Short mmCIF file of C-alpha atoms and ligand atoms in Angstrom, two decimals:
data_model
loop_
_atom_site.label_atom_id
_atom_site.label_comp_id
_atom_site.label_asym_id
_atom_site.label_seq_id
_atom_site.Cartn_x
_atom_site.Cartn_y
_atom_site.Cartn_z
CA UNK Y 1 -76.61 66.84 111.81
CA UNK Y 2 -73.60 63.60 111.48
CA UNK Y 3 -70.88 64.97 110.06
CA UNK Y 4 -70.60 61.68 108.10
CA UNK Y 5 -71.90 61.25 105.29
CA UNK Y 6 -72.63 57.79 104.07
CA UNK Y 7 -72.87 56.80 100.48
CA UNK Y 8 -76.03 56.16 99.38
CA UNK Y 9 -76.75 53.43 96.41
CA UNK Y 10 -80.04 53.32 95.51
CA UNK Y 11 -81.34 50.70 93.34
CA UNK Y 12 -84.75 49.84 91.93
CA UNK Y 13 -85.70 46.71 90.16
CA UNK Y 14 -88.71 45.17 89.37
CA UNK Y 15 -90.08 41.96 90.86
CA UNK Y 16 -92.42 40.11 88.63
CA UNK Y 17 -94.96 39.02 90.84
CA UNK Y 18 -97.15 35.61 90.42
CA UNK Y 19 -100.20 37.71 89.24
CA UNK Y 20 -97.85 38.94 86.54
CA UNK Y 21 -98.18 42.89 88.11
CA UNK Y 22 -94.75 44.34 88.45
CA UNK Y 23 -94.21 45.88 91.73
CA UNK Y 24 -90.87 48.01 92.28
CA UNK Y 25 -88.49 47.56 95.38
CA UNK Y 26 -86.93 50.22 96.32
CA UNK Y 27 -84.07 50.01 98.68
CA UNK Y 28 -81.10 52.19 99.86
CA UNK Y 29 -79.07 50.58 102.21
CA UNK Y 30 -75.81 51.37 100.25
CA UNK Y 31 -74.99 47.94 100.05
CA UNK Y 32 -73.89 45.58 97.46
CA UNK Y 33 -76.08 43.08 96.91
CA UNK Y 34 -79.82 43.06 95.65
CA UNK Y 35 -81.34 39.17 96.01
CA UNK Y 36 -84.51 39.12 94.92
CA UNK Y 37 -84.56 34.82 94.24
CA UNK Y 38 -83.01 34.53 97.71
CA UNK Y 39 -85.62 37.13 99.34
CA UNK Y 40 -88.26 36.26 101.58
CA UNK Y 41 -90.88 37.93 99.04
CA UNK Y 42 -91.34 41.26 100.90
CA UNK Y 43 -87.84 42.91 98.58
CA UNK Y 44 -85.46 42.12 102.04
CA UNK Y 45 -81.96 42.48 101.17
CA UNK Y 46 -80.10 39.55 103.06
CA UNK Y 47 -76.55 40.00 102.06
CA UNK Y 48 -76.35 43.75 104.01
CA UNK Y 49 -72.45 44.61 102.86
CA UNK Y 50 -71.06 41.75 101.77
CA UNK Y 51 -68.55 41.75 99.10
CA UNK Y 52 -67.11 39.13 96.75
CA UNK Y 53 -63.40 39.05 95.72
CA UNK Y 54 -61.95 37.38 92.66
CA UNK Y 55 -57.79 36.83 93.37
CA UNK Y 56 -55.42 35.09 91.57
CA UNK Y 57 -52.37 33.96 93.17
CA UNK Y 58 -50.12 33.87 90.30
CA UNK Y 59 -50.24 37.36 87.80
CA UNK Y 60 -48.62 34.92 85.23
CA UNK Y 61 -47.87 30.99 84.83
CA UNK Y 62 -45.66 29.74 81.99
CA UNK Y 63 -45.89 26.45 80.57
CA UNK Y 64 -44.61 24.05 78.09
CA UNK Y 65 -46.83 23.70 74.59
CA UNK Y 66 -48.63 20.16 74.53
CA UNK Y 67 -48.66 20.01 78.10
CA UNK Y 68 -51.53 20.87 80.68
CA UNK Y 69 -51.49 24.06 82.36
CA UNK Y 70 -53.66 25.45 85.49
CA UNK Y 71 -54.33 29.03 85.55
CA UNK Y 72 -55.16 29.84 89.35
CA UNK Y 73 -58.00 31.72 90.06
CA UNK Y 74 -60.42 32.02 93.13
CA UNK Y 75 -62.89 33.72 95.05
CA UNK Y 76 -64.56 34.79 98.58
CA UNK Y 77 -67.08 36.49 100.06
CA UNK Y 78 -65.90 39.09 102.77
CA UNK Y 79 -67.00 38.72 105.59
CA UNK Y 80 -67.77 34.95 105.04
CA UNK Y 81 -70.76 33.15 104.71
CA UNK Y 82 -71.93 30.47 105.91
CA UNK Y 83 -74.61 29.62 103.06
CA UNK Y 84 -73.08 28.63 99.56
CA UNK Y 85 -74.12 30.70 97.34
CA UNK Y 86 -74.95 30.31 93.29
CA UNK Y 87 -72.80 31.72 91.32
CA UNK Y 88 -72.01 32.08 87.67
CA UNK Y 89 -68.15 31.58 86.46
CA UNK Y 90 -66.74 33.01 82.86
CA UNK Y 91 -63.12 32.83 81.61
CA UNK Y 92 -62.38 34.62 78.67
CA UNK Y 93 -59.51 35.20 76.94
CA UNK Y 94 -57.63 38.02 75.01
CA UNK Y 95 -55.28 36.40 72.62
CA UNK Y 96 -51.79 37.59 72.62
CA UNK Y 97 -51.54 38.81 69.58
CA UNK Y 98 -54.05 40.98 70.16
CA UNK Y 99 -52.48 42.85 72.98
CA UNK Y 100 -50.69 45.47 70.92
CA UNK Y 101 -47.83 47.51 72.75
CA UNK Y 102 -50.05 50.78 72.77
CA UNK Y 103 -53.02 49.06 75.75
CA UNK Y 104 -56.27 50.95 73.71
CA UNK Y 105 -59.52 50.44 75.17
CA UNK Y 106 -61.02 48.34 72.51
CA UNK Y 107 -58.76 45.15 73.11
CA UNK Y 108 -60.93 44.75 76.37
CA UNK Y 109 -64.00 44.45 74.19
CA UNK Y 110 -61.82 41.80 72.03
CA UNK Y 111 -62.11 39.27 74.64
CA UNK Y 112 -63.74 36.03 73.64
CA UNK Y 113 -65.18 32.90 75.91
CA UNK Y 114 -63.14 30.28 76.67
CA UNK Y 115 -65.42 28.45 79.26
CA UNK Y 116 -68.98 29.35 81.58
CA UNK Y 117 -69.89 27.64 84.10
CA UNK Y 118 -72.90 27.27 86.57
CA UNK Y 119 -73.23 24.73 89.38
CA UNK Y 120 -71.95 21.72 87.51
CA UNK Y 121 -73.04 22.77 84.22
CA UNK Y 122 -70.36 24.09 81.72
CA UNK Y 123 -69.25 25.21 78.50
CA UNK Y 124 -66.57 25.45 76.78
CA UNK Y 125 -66.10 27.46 73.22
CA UNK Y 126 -64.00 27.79 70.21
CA UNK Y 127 -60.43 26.28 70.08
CA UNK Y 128 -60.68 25.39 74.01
CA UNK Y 129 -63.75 23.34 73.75
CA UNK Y 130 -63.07 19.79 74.90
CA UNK Y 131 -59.48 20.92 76.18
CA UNK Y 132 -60.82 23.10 79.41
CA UNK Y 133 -62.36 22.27 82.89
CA UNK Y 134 -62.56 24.29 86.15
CA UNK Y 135 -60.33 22.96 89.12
CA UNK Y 136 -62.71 23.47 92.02
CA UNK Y 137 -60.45 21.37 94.26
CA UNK Y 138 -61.23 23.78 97.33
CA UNK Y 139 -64.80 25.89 97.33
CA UNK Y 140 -63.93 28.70 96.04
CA UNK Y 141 -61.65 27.64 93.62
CA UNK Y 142 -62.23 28.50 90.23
CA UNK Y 143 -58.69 27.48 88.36
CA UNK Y 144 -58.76 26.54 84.88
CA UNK Y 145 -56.64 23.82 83.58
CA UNK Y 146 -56.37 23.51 79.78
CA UNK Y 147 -55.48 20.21 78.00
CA UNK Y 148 -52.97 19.91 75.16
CA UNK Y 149 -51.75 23.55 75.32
CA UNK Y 150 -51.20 24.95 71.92
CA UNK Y 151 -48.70 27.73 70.70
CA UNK Y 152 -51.49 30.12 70.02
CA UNK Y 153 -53.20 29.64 73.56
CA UNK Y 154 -50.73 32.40 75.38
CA UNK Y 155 -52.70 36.11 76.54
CA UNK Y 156 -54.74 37.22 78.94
CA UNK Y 157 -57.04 34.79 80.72
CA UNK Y 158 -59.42 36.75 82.95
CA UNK Y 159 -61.62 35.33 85.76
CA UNK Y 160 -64.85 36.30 86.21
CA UNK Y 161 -67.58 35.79 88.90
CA UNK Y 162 -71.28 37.41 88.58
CA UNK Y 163 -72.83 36.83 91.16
CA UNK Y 164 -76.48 39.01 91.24
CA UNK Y 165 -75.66 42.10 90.21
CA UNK Y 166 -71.90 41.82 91.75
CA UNK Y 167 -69.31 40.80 89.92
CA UNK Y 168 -65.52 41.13 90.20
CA UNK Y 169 -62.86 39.51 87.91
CA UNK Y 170 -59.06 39.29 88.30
CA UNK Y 171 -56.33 38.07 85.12
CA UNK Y 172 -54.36 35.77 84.58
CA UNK Y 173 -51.09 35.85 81.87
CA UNK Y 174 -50.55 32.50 80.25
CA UNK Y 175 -46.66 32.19 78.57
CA UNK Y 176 -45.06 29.12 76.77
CA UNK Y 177 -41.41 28.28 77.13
CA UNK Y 178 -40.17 28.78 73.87
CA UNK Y 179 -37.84 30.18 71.26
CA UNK Y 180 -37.97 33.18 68.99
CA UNK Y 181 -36.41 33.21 65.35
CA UNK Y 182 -36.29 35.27 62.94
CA UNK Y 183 -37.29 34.01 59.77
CA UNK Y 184 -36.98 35.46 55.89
CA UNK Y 185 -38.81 33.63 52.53
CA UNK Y 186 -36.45 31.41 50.11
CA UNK Y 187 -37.00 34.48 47.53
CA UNK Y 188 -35.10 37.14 49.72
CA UNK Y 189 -35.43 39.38 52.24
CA UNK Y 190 -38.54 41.71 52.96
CA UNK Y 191 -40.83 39.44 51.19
CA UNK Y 192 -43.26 38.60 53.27
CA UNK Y 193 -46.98 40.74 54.05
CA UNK Y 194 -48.68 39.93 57.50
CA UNK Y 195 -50.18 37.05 55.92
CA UNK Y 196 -47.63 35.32 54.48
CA UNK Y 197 -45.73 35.96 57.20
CA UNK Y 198 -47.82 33.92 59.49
CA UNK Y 199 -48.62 31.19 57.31
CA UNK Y 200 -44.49 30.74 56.68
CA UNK Y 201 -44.17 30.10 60.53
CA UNK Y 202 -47.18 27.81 60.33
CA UNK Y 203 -45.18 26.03 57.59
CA UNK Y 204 -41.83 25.79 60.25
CA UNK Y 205 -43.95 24.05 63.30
CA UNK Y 206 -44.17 27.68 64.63
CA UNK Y 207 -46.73 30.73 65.25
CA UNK Y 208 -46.30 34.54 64.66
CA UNK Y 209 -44.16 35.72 67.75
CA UNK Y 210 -45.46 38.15 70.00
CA UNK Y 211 -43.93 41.48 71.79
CA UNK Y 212 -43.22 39.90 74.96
CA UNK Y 213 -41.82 37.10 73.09
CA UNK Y 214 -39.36 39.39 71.00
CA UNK Y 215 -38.71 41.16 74.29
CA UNK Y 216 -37.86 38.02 75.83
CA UNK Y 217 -35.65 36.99 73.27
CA UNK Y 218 -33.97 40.48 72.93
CA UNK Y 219 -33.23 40.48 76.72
CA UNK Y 220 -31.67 36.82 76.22
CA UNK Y 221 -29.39 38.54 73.75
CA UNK Y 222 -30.83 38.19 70.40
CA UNK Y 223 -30.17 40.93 67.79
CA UNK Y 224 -31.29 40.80 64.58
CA UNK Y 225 -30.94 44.16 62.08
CA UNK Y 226 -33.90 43.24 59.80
CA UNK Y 227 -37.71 43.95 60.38
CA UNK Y 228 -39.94 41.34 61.16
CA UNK Y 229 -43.67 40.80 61.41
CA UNK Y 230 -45.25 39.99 64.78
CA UNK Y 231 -48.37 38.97 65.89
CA UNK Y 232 -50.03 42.08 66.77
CA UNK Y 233 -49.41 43.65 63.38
CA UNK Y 234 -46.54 45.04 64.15
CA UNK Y 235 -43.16 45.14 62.46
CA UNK Y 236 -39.71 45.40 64.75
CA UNK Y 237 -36.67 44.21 65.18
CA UNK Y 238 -34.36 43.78 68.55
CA UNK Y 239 -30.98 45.50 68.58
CA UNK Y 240 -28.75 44.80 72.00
CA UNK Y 241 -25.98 46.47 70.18
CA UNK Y 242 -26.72 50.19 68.41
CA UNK Y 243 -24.84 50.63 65.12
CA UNK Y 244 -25.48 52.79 62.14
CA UNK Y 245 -28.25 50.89 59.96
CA UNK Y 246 -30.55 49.85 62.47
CA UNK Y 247 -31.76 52.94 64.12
CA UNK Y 248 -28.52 54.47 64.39
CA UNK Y 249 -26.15 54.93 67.15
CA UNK Y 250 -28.27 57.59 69.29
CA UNK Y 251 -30.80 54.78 70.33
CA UNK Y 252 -30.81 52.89 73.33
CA UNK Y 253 -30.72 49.03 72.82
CA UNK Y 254 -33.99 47.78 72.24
CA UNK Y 255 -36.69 46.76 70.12
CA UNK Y 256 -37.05 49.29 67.28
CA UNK Y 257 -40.56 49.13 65.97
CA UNK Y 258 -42.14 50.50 62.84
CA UNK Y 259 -45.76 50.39 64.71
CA UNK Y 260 -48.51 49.20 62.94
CA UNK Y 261 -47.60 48.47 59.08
CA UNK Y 262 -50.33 47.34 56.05
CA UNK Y 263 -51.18 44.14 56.58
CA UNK Y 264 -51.72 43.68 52.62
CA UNK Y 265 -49.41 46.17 51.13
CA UNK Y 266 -45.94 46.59 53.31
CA UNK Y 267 -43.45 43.26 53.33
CA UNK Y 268 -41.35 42.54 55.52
CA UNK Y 269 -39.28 39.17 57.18
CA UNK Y 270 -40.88 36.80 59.99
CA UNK Y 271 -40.27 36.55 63.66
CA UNK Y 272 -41.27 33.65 64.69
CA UNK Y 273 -42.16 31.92 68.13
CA UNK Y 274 -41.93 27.81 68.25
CA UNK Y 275 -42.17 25.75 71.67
CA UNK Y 276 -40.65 22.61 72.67
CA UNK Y 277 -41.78 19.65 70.48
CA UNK Y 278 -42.77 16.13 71.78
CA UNK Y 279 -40.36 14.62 68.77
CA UNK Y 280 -36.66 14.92 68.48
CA UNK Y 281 -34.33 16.35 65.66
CA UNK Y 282 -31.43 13.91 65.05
CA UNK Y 283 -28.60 14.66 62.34
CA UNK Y 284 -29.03 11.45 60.27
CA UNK Y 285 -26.42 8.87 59.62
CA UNK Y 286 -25.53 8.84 56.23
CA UNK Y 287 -22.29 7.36 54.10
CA UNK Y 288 -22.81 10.28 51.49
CA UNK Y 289 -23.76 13.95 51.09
CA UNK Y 290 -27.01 14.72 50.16
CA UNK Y 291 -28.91 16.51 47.52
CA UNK Y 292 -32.15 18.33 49.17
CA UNK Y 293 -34.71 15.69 47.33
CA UNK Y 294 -32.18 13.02 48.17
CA UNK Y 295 -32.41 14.59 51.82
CA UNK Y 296 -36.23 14.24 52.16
CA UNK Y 297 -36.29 10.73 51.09
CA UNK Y 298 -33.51 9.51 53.17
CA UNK Y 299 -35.59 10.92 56.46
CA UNK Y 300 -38.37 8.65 55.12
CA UNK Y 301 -36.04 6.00 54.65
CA UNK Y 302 -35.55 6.45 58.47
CA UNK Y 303 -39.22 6.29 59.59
CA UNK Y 304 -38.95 10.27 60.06
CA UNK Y 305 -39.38 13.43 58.63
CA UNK Y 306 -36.94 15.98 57.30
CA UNK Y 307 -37.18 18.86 59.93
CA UNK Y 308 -38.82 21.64 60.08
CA UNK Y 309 -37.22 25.40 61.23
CA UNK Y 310 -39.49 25.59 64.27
CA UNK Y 311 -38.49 22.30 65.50
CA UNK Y 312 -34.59 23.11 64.87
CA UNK Y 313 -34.34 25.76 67.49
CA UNK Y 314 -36.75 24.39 69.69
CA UNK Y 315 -34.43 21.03 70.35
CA UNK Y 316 -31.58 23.33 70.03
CA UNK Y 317 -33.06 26.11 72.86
CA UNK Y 318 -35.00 23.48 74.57
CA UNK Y 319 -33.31 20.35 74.57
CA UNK Y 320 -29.50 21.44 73.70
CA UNK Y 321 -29.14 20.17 70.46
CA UNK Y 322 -25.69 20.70 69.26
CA UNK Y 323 -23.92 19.20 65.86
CA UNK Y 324 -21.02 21.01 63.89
CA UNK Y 325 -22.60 19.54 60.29
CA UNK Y 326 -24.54 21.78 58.16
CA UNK Y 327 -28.00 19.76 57.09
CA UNK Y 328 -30.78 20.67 55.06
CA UNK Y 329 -34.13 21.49 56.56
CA UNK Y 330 -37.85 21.27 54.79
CA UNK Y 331 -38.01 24.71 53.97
CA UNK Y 332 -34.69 24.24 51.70
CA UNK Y 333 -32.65 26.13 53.95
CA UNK Y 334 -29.37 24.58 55.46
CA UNK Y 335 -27.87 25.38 59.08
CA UNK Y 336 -26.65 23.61 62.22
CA UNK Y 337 -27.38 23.75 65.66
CA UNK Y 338 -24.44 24.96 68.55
CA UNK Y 339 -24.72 25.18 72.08
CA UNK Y 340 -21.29 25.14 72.75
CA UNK Y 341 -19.33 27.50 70.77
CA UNK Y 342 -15.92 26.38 70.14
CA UNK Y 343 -13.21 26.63 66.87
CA UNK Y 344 -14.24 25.76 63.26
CA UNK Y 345 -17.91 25.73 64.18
CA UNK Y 346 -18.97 29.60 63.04
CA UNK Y 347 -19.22 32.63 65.23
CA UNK Y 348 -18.19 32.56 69.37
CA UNK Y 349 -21.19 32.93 70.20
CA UNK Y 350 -23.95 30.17 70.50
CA UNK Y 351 -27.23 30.01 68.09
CA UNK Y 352 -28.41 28.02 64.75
CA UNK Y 353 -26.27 28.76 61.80
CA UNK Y 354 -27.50 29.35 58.77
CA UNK Y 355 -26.28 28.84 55.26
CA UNK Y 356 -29.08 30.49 53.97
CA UNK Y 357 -31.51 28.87 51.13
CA UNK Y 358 -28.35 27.18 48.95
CA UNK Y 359 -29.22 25.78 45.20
CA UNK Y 360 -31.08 22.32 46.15
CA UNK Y 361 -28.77 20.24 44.24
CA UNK Y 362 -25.75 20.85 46.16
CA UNK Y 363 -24.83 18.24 48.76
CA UNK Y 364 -25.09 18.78 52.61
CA UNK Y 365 -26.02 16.29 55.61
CA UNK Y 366 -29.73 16.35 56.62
CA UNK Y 367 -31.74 16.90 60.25
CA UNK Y 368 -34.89 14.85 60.63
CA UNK Y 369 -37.53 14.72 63.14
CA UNK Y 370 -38.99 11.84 64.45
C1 NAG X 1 -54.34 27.72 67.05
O1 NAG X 1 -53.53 26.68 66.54
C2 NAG X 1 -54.25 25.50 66.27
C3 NAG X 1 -53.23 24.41 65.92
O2 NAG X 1 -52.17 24.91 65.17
C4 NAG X 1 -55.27 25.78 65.16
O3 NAG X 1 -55.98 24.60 64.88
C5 NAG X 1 -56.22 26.85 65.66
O4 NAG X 1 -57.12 27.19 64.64
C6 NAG X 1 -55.46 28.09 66.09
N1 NAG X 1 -56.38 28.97 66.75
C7 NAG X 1 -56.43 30.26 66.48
C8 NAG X 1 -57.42 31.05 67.28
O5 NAG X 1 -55.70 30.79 65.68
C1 NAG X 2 -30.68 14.84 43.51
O1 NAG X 2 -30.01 13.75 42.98
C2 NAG X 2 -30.86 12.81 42.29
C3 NAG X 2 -29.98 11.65 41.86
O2 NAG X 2 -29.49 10.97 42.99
C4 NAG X 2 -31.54 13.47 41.11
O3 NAG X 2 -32.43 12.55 40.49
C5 NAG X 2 -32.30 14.68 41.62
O4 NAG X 2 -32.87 15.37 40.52
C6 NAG X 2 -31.38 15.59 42.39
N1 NAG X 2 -32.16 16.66 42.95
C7 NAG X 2 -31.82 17.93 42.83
C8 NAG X 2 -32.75 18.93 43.46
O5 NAG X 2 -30.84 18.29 42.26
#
């Protein structure tokens, strides 16, 4: 007797033969592929322990919203052959907000298709449709570049290739340079449910931030004692300094969460995620202070718009935007932009000050976007 014991896969299919009689091959070479299109007729196996690999180079890419972006992604056959072979290609694509902190097995089966391809044939669906191709500048390589990247295009890309009854997949993270802010309604604090919350960043050029965005943000230093929504359903808020009132003293720095709050029912503020913008925001030259409806029509006086939150801290994160005079902004809220602390221009430490939503007749300087 060997003292080896091999493993033994046995497979059956069924091979529908030209009289339309099934006939069953049986084989148990305890190999990995079954070809019965490629076979010779008589249920040969020809690809005797082979194995396909799926690899991406890169675990994640980050890249700048409106831009193109090419998530790398390829595959072999070990050892290799000398035949191409057909294969089918999916990417799909598990949104970021629906990665919650706590991984459960369902999110996997919350994937959705972004592209499939065969030979030269391909498909793209949803939101990606029109804005996605494959790469293929090297066989093997299966890289996806998306057009005109959008804030809500960041999650999980995954790679798949089926080839037979192989297949093997590897994943891809896709990030966008950006800024988090937290954001509260013109009627107060805590007044926002999930919904709202999401459609007030919509309304300030910006998307419902996710965990890793908050954690990025709270590692870069931002603290914020009041509960926000994010993406996932969430609420939390990031504390790099403990103090009584937001969690208490005991607690490591760090993002506190409530978990998973009512989507309908509980209210809460905003956090926010925006990315860089293809515009600028520009303090406008004006003789006189401004009343907030006198505000908005001197931007359209100027060709422009009054600006919006999102794009605010995105030219002040992304492009340095820096100006010591308070202006109003579309949602009726007033702050200024500082990159460079310094005396008589608020706190020591750099950020977008806010005065808050102030009575809309009172006069203040205005930021447009163009
Ligand atoms: C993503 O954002 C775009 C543009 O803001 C919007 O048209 C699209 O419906 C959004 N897609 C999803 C899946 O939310
Ligand atoms: C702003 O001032 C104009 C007059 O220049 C006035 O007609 C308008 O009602 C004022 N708007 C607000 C919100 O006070």
């Amino acid at each position: 007797m060997l003292g080896l014991q091999l493993p033994l896969l046995v497979v059956c299919a069924y091979q529908l033969l030209p009289g339309g009689q099934s006939r069953i091959i049986g084989y148990s070479n305890g190999f990995h592929y079954q070809d019965i299109s490629n076979g010779d007729g008589n249920g040969e196996i020809f690809f005797n322990g082979i194995r396909l690999h799926v690899e991406s180079p890169q675990p994640s890419v980050s890249a700048t919203r409106g831009s193109s972006v090419t998530l790398p992604c390829r595959y072999r056959y070990e050892p290799e052959l000398s035949m191409p072979r057909r294969t089918r290609v999916k990417w799909s694509w598990l949104p970021a907000n629906t990665i919650t902190t706590s991984l459960s097995p369902e999110a996997l089966t919350r994937e959705t298709e972004v592209m499939v391809a065969m030979g030269n044939r391909h498909r793209s669906y949803g939101s990606f449709r029109g804005r996605v191709r494959l790469r293929r500048s090297a066989p093997g390589d299966l890289s996806l570049v998306i057009n005109e990247l959008q804030l809500n295009d960041t999650g999980r890309y995954r790679c798949e290739v089926i080839d037979g009854l192989e297949d093997d997949s590897a994943t891809v993270e896709l990030e966008l340079n950006g800024v988090v802010f937290p954001y509260y309604s013109q009627k107060g604090r805590y007044h926002f449910n999930f919904f709202g919350a999401q459609q007030a960043c919509q309304d300030q050029d910006a998307t419902l931030a996710t965990f890793e965005q908050l954690f990025v943000a709270w590692e870069e230093g931002l603290d914020w004692c009041n509960a926000g929504w994010l993406a996932d359903g969430t609420v939390q808020y990031p504390i790099t300094v403990p103090r009584d009132g937001c969690g208490g003293l005991q607690l490591a720095p760090g993002l506190r969460s409530y978990g998973q709050q009512h989507r309908f029912l509980n209210r809460y503020d905003a956090f926010c995620f925006s990315a860089s913008v293809k515009g600028a925001v520009y303090f406008l030259k004006h003789p006189t202070k401004l009343n907030f409806t006198e505000a908005v029509q001197a931007c359209a006086r100027d060709g422009s718009q009054i600006a919006k939150v999102g794009q605010m801290y995105s030219a002040w994160k992304l492009m340095g935007l820096d100006r010591c005079d308070a202006g109003w902004l579309a949602d009726g809220s007033v702050r200024y932009p500082i990159t460079h602390a310094r005396a008589n221009c608020g706190p020591p430490q750099t950020g977008v000050r806010s005065f808050g939503f102030p009575p809309l007749y009172q006069k203040f300087g205005v930021y447009c976007y163009r």
